[in-house]
CSV table of C-alpha atoms (C1' of nucleotides) in Angstrom, one decimal:
chain,number,residue,atom,x,y,z
X,280,UNK,CA,9.9,31.7,21.7
X,281,UNK,CA,7.2,30.3,19.8
X,282,UNK,CA,4.8,32.5,18.1
X,283,UNK,CA,1.4,33.2,19.3
X,284,UNK,CA,-1.6,31.6,17.2
X,285,UNK,CA,-2.8,35.2,16.2
X,286,UNK,CA,0.4,35.1,14.0
X,287,UNK,CA,-1.1,32.1,12.2
X,288,UNK,CA,-3.5,32.9,9.7
X,289,UNK,CA,-5.8,30.9,7.6
X,290,UNK,CA,-3.6,29.4,5.0
X,291,UNK,CA,-0.9,28.4,7.8
X,292,UNK,CA,-3.7,26.8,9.9
X,293,UNK,CA,-4.8,24.8,6.7
X,294,UNK,CA,-1.0,23.8,6.3
X,295,UNK,CA,-0.8,22.7,10.1
X,296,UNK,CA,-3.8,20.7,9.9
X,297,UNK,CA,-2.7,18.9,6.8
X,298,UNK,CA,0.5,18.1,8.2
X,299,UNK,CA,-0.8,16.8,11.5
X,300,UNK,CA,-3.1,14.5,9.6
X,301,UNK,CA,-0.3,13.2,7.3
X,302,UNK,CA,3.3,14.3,8.2
X,303,UNK,CA,4.6,13.0,5.2
X,304,UNK,CA,2.5,15.0,2.6
X,305,UNK,CA,4.5,16.1,-0.2
X,306,UNK,CA,4.9,20.0,-0.8
X,307,UNK,CA,3.2,19.4,-4.2
X,308,UNK,CA,0.2,17.8,-2.3
X,309,UNK,CA,0.2,20.6,0.4
X,310,UNK,CA,0.2,23.2,-2.3
X,311,UNK,CA,-2.7,21.7,-4.1
X,312,UNK,CA,-4.7,21.8,-0.8
X,313,UNK,CA,-4.2,25.1,0.1
X,314,UNK,CA,-4.2,26.8,-3.3
X,315,UNK,CA,-0.7,28.2,-3.4
X,316,UNK,CA,2.4,27.3,-5.6
X,317,UNK,CA,4.9,24.7,-4.3
X,318,UNK,CA,7.6,27.3,-3.4
X,319,UNK,CA,5.1,29.3,-1.5
X,320,UNK,CA,4.1,26.5,0.5
X,321,UNK,CA,7.5,25.4,1.1
X,322,UNK,CA,8.5,28.8,2.4
X,323,UNK,CA,5.5,29.0,4.6
X,324,UNK,CA,6.2,25.5,6.1
X,325,UNK,CA,9.9,26.5,6.7
X,326,UNK,CA,8.6,29.5,8.5
X,327,UNK,CA,6.3,27.5,10.7
X,328,UNK,CA,9.3,25.1,11.4
X,329,UNK,CA,11.4,28.1,12.6
X,330,UNK,CA,8.7,29.6,14.5
X,331,UNK,CA,8.3,26.8,16.5
X,332,UNK,CA,4.6,26.2,15.5
X,333,UNK,CA,5.7,23.1,14.0
X,334,UNK,CA,8.2,21.2,16.4
X,335,UNK,CA,9.1,18.3,14.3
X,336,UNK,CA,7.6,15.1,12.8
X,337,UNK,CA,7.2,11.7,13.8
X,338,UNK,CA,5.9,8.2,12.9
X,339,UNK,CA,2.9,7.2,15.0
X,340,UNK,CA,3.6,3.6,16.1
X,341,UNK,CA,1.4,0.7,17.5
X,342,UNK,CA,2.8,0.2,21.3
X,343,UNK,CA,1.4,-3.3,21.1
X,344,UNK,CA,3.5,-4.2,18.1
X,345,UNK,CA,6.5,-2.7,19.9
X,346,UNK,CA,5.7,-4.9,22.8
X,347,UNK,CA,4.8,-2.2,25.1
X,348,UNK,CA,1.6,-3.6,26.3
X,349,UNK,CA,1.0,-2.0,29.4
X,350,UNK,CA,0.3,1.8,29.6
X,351,UNK,CA,-0.2,3.4,32.8
X,352,UNK,CA,-0.6,6.8,34.5
X,353,UNK,CA,1.7,7.4,37.5
X,354,UNK,CA,1.0,10.5,39.9
X,355,UNK,CA,3.9,11.2,42.0
X,356,UNK,CA,4.6,13.4,45.0
X,357,UNK,CA,7.7,14.1,46.9
X,358,UNK,CA,8.4,12.0,49.9
X,359,UNK,CA,9.9,15.0,51.6
X,360,UNK,CA,8.1,18.1,50.3
X,361,UNK,CA,10.7,20.5,52.0
X,362,UNK,CA,13.4,19.3,49.3
X,363,UNK,CA,14.0,21.0,46.0
X,364,UNK,CA,11.8,19.5,43.7
X,365,UNK,CA,13.5,18.4,40.4
X,366,UNK,CA,11.7,15.3,39.9
X,367,UNK,CA,11.3,15.6,35.9
X,368,UNK,CA,15.0,16.1,35.7
X,369,UNK,CA,15.8,13.0,37.9
X,370,UNK,CA,13.4,10.9,35.9
X,371,UNK,CA,14.1,12.0,32.5
X,372,UNK,CA,16.6,9.2,31.7
X,373,UNK,CA,13.8,6.6,32.3
X,374,UNK,CA,12.7,5.9,28.7
X,375,UNK,CA,9.4,4.3,29.5
X,376,UNK,CA,8.2,7.6,30.8
X,377,UNK,CA,6.6,9.1,27.6
X,378,UNK,CA,5.5,12.3,29.3
X,379,UNK,CA,5.7,14.3,32.4
X,380,UNK,CA,3.2,17.1,33.5
X,381,UNK,CA,3.3,19.3,36.3
X,382,UNK,CA,-0.2,19.3,37.7
X,383,UNK,CA,-2.3,21.2,40.2
X,384,UNK,CA,-4.0,19.3,42.9
X,385,UNK,CA,-2.8,16.7,45.4
X,386,UNK,CA,-0.2,15.4,43.4
X,387,UNK,CA,2.9,17.1,42.0
X,388,UNK,CA,3.4,15.5,38.5
X,389,UNK,CA,1.6,13.2,36.3
X,390,UNK,CA,3.5,10.7,34.3
X,391,UNK,CA,2.4,8.6,31.3
X,392,UNK,CA,4.5,5.6,31.2
X,393,UNK,CA,4.6,2.4,28.8
X,394,UNK,CA,5.9,-1.0,29.6
X,395,UNK,CA,6.0,-4.5,28.4
X,396,UNK,CA,4.2,-6.2,31.5
X,397,UNK,CA,3.2,-5.9,35.2
X,398,UNK,CA,6.6,-6.9,36.2
X,399,UNK,CA,8.5,-4.2,34.3
X,400,UNK,CA,5.8,-1.6,35.8
X,401,UNK,CA,6.8,-2.9,39.2
X,402,UNK,CA,10.5,-2.4,38.2
X,403,UNK,CA,9.9,1.1,36.8
X,404,UNK,CA,8.0,2.3,39.8
X,405,UNK,CA,10.7,1.2,42.2
X,406,UNK,CA,13.2,3.2,39.8
X,407,UNK,CA,10.7,6.2,40.0
X,408,UNK,CA,10.5,6.1,43.8
X,409,UNK,CA,14.1,5.9,44.3
X,410,UNK,CA,15.5,8.2,41.6
X,411,UNK,CA,13.2,11.2,42.5
X,412,UNK,CA,12.6,10.3,46.1
X,413,UNK,CA,8.7,10.6,45.7
X,414,UNK,CA,5.6,8.3,46.5
X,415,UNK,CA,3.6,7.0,43.4
X,416,UNK,CA,0.0,6.5,42.9
X,417,UNK,CA,-0.5,4.4,39.5
X,418,UNK,CA,-3.5,4.2,37.4
X,419,UNK,CA,-3.4,1.2,34.9
X,420,UNK,CA,-4.7,1.8,31.4
X,421,UNK,CA,-7.2,-1.0,30.3
X,422,UNK,CA,-7.8,-0.1,26.7
X,423,UNK,CA,-7.2,3.0,24.6
X,424,UNK,CA,-10.5,4.0,22.7
X,425,UNK,CA,-8.7,6.7,21.1
X,426,UNK,CA,-5.2,8.8,21.6
X,427,UNK,CA,-3.1,11.5,20.2
X,428,UNK,CA,-5.9,13.0,18.0
X,429,UNK,CA,-4.7,16.3,16.2
X,430,UNK,CA,-5.9,19.4,17.6
X,431,UNK,CA,-8.7,21.2,15.8
X,432,UNK,CA,-6.9,24.3,14.6
X,433,UNK,CA,-10.0,26.6,14.5
X,434,UNK,CA,-10.4,30.1,13.3
X,435,UNK,CA,-8.5,32.9,14.9
X,436,UNK,CA,-7.8,36.6,14.9
X,437,UNK,CA,-5.7,38.8,12.7
X,438,UNK,CA,-2.3,37.8,11.0
X,439,UNK,CA,0.6,40.2,12.2
C,84,UNK,CA,-4.2,-7.1,13.6
C,85,UNK,CA,-1.0,-5.5,14.1
C,86,UNK,CA,1.9,-7.7,14.4
C,87,UNK,CA,3.8,-8.7,17.8
C,88,UNK,CA,7.1,-7.0,18.4
C,89,UNK,CA,8.8,-10.5,18.1
C,90,UNK,CA,8.1,-10.2,14.4
C,91,UNK,CA,10.0,-6.7,14.2
C,92,UNK,CA,13.7,-7.6,14.1
C,93,UNK,CA,16.7,-5.5,14.1
C,94,UNK,CA,16.7,-3.6,11.0
C,95,UNK,CA,13.0,-2.6,11.3
C,96,UNK,CA,13.7,-1.5,14.9
C,97,UNK,CA,16.2,0.7,13.4
C,98,UNK,CA,13.8,2.0,10.9
C,99,UNK,CA,11.1,2.6,13.4
C,100,UNK,CA,13.5,4.4,15.9
C,101,UNK,CA,14.6,6.7,13.0
C,102,UNK,CA,11.0,7.4,11.9
C,103,UNK,CA,9.8,8.2,15.2
C,104,UNK,CA,12.7,10.7,15.5
C,105,UNK,CA,12.2,12.2,12.3
C,106,UNK,CA,9.0,11.3,10.4
C,107,UNK,CA,10.1,13.0,7.2
C,108,UNK,CA,13.5,11.2,6.8
C,109,UNK,CA,13.9,10.3,3.3
C,110,UNK,CA,14.4,6.8,2.2
C,111,UNK,CA,17.7,7.6,0.8
C,112,UNK,CA,18.6,8.9,4.5
C,113,UNK,CA,17.0,5.9,6.1
C,114,UNK,CA,18.9,3.3,3.6
C,115,UNK,CA,22.3,4.9,4.6
C,116,UNK,CA,21.5,4.7,8.4
C,117,UNK,CA,20.4,1.1,8.4
C,118,UNK,CA,22.7,0.0,5.9
C,119,UNK,CA,20.4,-1.4,3.2
C,120,UNK,CA,19.6,-0.2,-0.3
C,121,UNK,CA,17.0,2.4,-1.0
C,122,UNK,CA,14.6,-0.2,-2.5
C,123,UNK,CA,14.9,-2.5,0.4
C,124,UNK,CA,14.2,0.1,3.0
C,125,UNK,CA,11.3,1.2,1.0
C,126,UNK,CA,9.9,-2.3,1.1
C,127,UNK,CA,10.4,-2.7,4.7
C,128,UNK,CA,8.5,0.7,5.5
C,129,UNK,CA,5.8,-0.3,3.3
C,130,UNK,CA,5.4,-3.9,5.3
C,131,UNK,CA,5.8,-2.0,8.6
C,132,UNK,CA,2.8,0.3,7.5
C,133,UNK,CA,0.9,-2.7,6.2
C,134,UNK,CA,1.4,-4.6,9.4
C,135,UNK,CA,0.1,-1.6,11.4
C,136,UNK,CA,3.6,-1.3,13.3
C,137,UNK,CA,3.8,2.2,11.7
C,138,UNK,CA,0.1,3.6,12.0
C,139,UNK,CA,1.0,7.0,10.2
C,140,UNK,CA,2.8,10.1,10.5
C,141,UNK,CA,2.2,13.6,12.0
C,142,UNK,CA,3.7,17.1,12.5
C,143,UNK,CA,4.2,17.8,16.3
C,144,UNK,CA,2.8,21.2,16.9
C,145,UNK,CA,3.2,23.8,19.5
C,146,UNK,CA,0.0,24.0,21.5
C,147,UNK,CA,0.8,27.4,22.6
C,148,UNK,CA,1.1,28.5,19.2
C,149,UNK,CA,-2.1,27.2,18.4
C,150,UNK,CA,-3.8,29.0,21.2
C,151,UNK,CA,-4.5,26.0,23.2
C,152,UNK,CA,-2.9,27.4,26.5
C,153,UNK,CA,-4.7,24.9,28.7
C,154,UNK,CA,-4.2,21.3,29.1
C,155,UNK,CA,-6.1,19.2,31.7
C,156,UNK,CA,-6.7,15.6,32.7
C,157,UNK,CA,-10.5,15.0,33.1
C,158,UNK,CA,-11.3,11.6,35.2
C,159,UNK,CA,-14.9,10.6,34.4
C,160,UNK,CA,-17.3,8.1,35.8
C,161,UNK,CA,-21.0,7.5,35.0
C,162,UNK,CA,-23.7,9.3,36.8
C,163,UNK,CA,-25.6,6.1,36.7
C,164,UNK,CA,-23.6,3.1,36.6
C,165,UNK,CA,-26.2,0.7,35.6
C,166,UNK,CA,-26.7,2.3,32.4
C,167,UNK,CA,-24.7,1.1,29.1
C,168,UNK,CA,-21.3,2.6,29.0
C,169,UNK,CA,-20.4,4.1,25.7
C,170,UNK,CA,-18.8,7.3,26.9
C,171,UNK,CA,-15.8,7.4,24.5
C,172,UNK,CA,-18.3,7.1,21.5
C,173,UNK,CA,-20.6,9.7,23.0
C,174,UNK,CA,-17.4,12.2,23.6
C,175,UNK,CA,-15.5,11.4,20.3
C,176,UNK,CA,-17.1,14.4,18.6
C,177,UNK,CA,-15.5,16.8,21.0
C,178,UNK,CA,-12.2,17.7,19.2
C,179,UNK,CA,-10.9,19.3,22.4
C,180,UNK,CA,-10.3,15.9,23.8
C,181,UNK,CA,-7.2,14.6,22.5
C,182,UNK,CA,-7.0,11.1,24.1
C,183,UNK,CA,-9.4,8.8,25.9
C,184,UNK,CA,-8.1,6.0,28.1
C,185,UNK,CA,-10.3,3.4,29.8
C,186,UNK,CA,-8.6,2.9,33.1
C,187,UNK,CA,-8.7,0.7,36.3
C,188,UNK,CA,-9.4,2.3,39.6
C,189,UNK,CA,-12.3,4.6,40.9
C,190,UNK,CA,-12.8,6.2,37.6
C,191,UNK,CA,-14.1,4.8,34.3
C,192,UNK,CA,-12.1,7.0,31.7
C,193,UNK,CA,-9.2,9.4,31.9
C,194,UNK,CA,-9.4,12.2,29.1
C,195,UNK,CA,-6.6,14.3,28.1
C,196,UNK,CA,-8.0,17.8,26.8
C,197,UNK,CA,-6.5,20.8,25.3
C,198,UNK,CA,-8.6,24.2,25.4
C,199,UNK,CA,-7.8,27.9,24.9
C,200,UNK,CA,-8.9,29.3,28.4
C,201,UNK,CA,-10.5,28.3,31.7
C,202,UNK,CA,-13.9,29.5,30.3
C,203,UNK,CA,-13.5,27.0,27.4
C,204,UNK,CA,-12.5,24.4,30.0
C,205,UNK,CA,-15.7,25.1,31.8
C,206,UNK,CA,-17.9,25.0,28.8
C,207,UNK,CA,-16.3,21.7,27.6
C,208,UNK,CA,-16.8,20.0,31.0
C,209,UNK,CA,-20.4,20.9,30.9
C,210,UNK,CA,-20.3,19.3,27.4
C,211,UNK,CA,-18.7,16.3,28.6
C,212,UNK,CA,-21.2,15.8,31.5
C,213,UNK,CA,-24.4,16.3,29.6
C,214,UNK,CA,-23.1,14.3,26.4
C,215,UNK,CA,-21.9,11.2,28.3
C,216,UNK,CA,-24.0,11.8,31.6
C,217,UNK,CA,-20.9,11.4,33.7
C,218,UNK,CA,-19.4,13.3,36.5
C,219,UNK,CA,-15.9,14.8,36.1
C,220,UNK,CA,-12.8,15.5,38.1
C,221,UNK,CA,-10.4,17.6,36.5
C,222,UNK,CA,-6.6,18.1,37.1
C,223,UNK,CA,-5.1,21.1,35.4
C,224,UNK,CA,-1.7,20.8,33.9
C,225,UNK,CA,0.7,23.7,35.1
C,226,UNK,CA,3.5,22.9,32.7
C,227,UNK,CA,4.8,20.0,30.6
C,228,UNK,CA,8.5,19.2,31.4
C,229,UNK,CA,8.3,16.7,28.4
C,230,UNK,CA,5.7,15.1,26.3
C,231,UNK,CA,5.4,12.4,23.7
C,232,UNK,CA,8.8,11.3,23.9
C,233,UNK,CA,9.5,8.3,21.3
C,234,UNK,CA,9.4,4.8,22.9
C,235,UNK,CA,12.8,3.0,23.3
C,236,UNK,CA,12.5,0.4,20.8
C,237,UNK,CA,14.8,-2.2,22.6
C,238,UNK,CA,16.0,-5.4,21.7
C,239,UNK,CA,13.7,-8.5,21.3
C,240,UNK,CA,13.5,-12.0,20.1
C,241,UNK,CA,13.7,-13.7,16.8
C,242,UNK,CA,12.3,-12.5,13.7
C,243,UNK,CA,9.6,-14.8,12.1
L,272,DT,C1',14.7,-10.4,0.7
L,273,DC,C1',18.2,-8.1,-1.4
L,274,DT,C1',20.2,-5.2,-5.3
L,275,DG,C1',20.8,-1.8,-9.1
L,276,DA,C1',18.9,0.7,-12.9
L,277,DA,C1',15.6,3.7,-15.1
L,278,DA,C1',11.7,6.8,-15.3
L,279,DG,C1',9.0,10.1,-13.4
L,280,DA,C1',8.0,13.0,-9.3
L,281,DT,C1',9.5,16.0,-5.9
L,282,DG,C1',12.7,19.1,-3.2
L,283,DT,C1',15.0,23.2,-3.3
L,284,DA,C1',17.2,27.6,-4.8
L,285,DC,C1',16.8,31.4,-7.2
L,286,DG,C1',15.5,35.3,-10.1
L,287,DT,C1',11.0,37.8,-11.1
L,288,DT,C1',6.9,40.0,-10.3
J,213,DA,C1',4.7,37.1,-0.4
J,214,DA,C1',4.0,34.6,-4.2
J,215,DC,C1',5.3,32.6,-8.6
J,216,DG,C1',7.7,30.0,-12.4
J,217,DT,C1',11.8,27.8,-13.9
J,218,DA,C1',15.6,24.8,-13.6
J,219,DC,C1',18.6,21.3,-11.7
J,220,DA,C1',19.6,18.2,-8.2
J,221,DT,C1',17.6,14.6,-5.6
J,222,DC,C1',14.2,11.3,-4.3
J,223,DT,C1',10.5,8.0,-5.2
J,224,DT,C1',8.8,4.0,-7.1
J,225,DT,C1',8.7,0.2,-9.7
J,226,DC,C1',10.7,-3.9,-12.0
J,227,DA,C1',14.1,-7.4,-13.4
J,228,DG,C1',17.6,-10.3,-11.5
J,229,DA,C1',19.8,-12.8,-8.0
DNA sequence: TCTGAAAGATGTACGTT
DNA sequence: AACGTACATCTTTCAGA
């Protein structure tokens, strides 16, 4: 399992902050910022990756540029609540679904989906309903003031 | 402005797909995968960055490991709908807010927030309400079957 | 827009403290 | 744990097609 934050002390936090801000930072730059040698930083990054604190690296892309003009939240609940609930598995193959959260409240899951057009949203909702035997309640995103901001990696307790 | 997807043709799509899967891929590896020379790939990546198709690179982190154990959706609407609505600006300084979406429907905005504990969520909700003069409706995330999956960069029309 | 080459910068392993 | 060295690899630029 991934380590607790209490295992992640000051320098590691600086490394994580730097890499969330720029995932392609060189070890040389990283070393300068945190005040360690290149090899020490390299070792720490490897440990952070192994411990699962850093899960990977990605390019952030413009969804508009990729012709995914429509973002929406889709709240779902089972059509028949007595049946086994494995909606996430049944929906995983739909690549338009970016995220799937199990939530408290009236709905069972909240999905974040991205499609090209209203027509594609309609088609996707039909697929979701039939694939997982659920009803859907959709909230269309009109604009995105901000999104995916890096977490504030704040101070914490002692290293191990 | 960022380019339309119609400007992004096959090789660029392959590059974008590869970099969303691994944001730290070397140009050498990228070149091999897309079947171009290193310098050609390098040039294409630079153009994708300049055009805003690639907006940047980040490390994906484990929120649990960073002691952000509680994720929630916070739907907000103005307490007084007659006043000017600049909630996103007024909330931007709250680093616990990862994303802010303007949405259609009964609510005005949907926030995705991450905090350490229920106590911190309570404190954050108070801050949100007073900072933006809004009411909140919060949906707690119980678990996250999947999240932040890369978009399917599908086929598209002609390059420019 | 591609290629190939050359120079400098960086990644990575390893031995030392 | 961290450092410094050393070698392999990668990045970056440029001329040429």
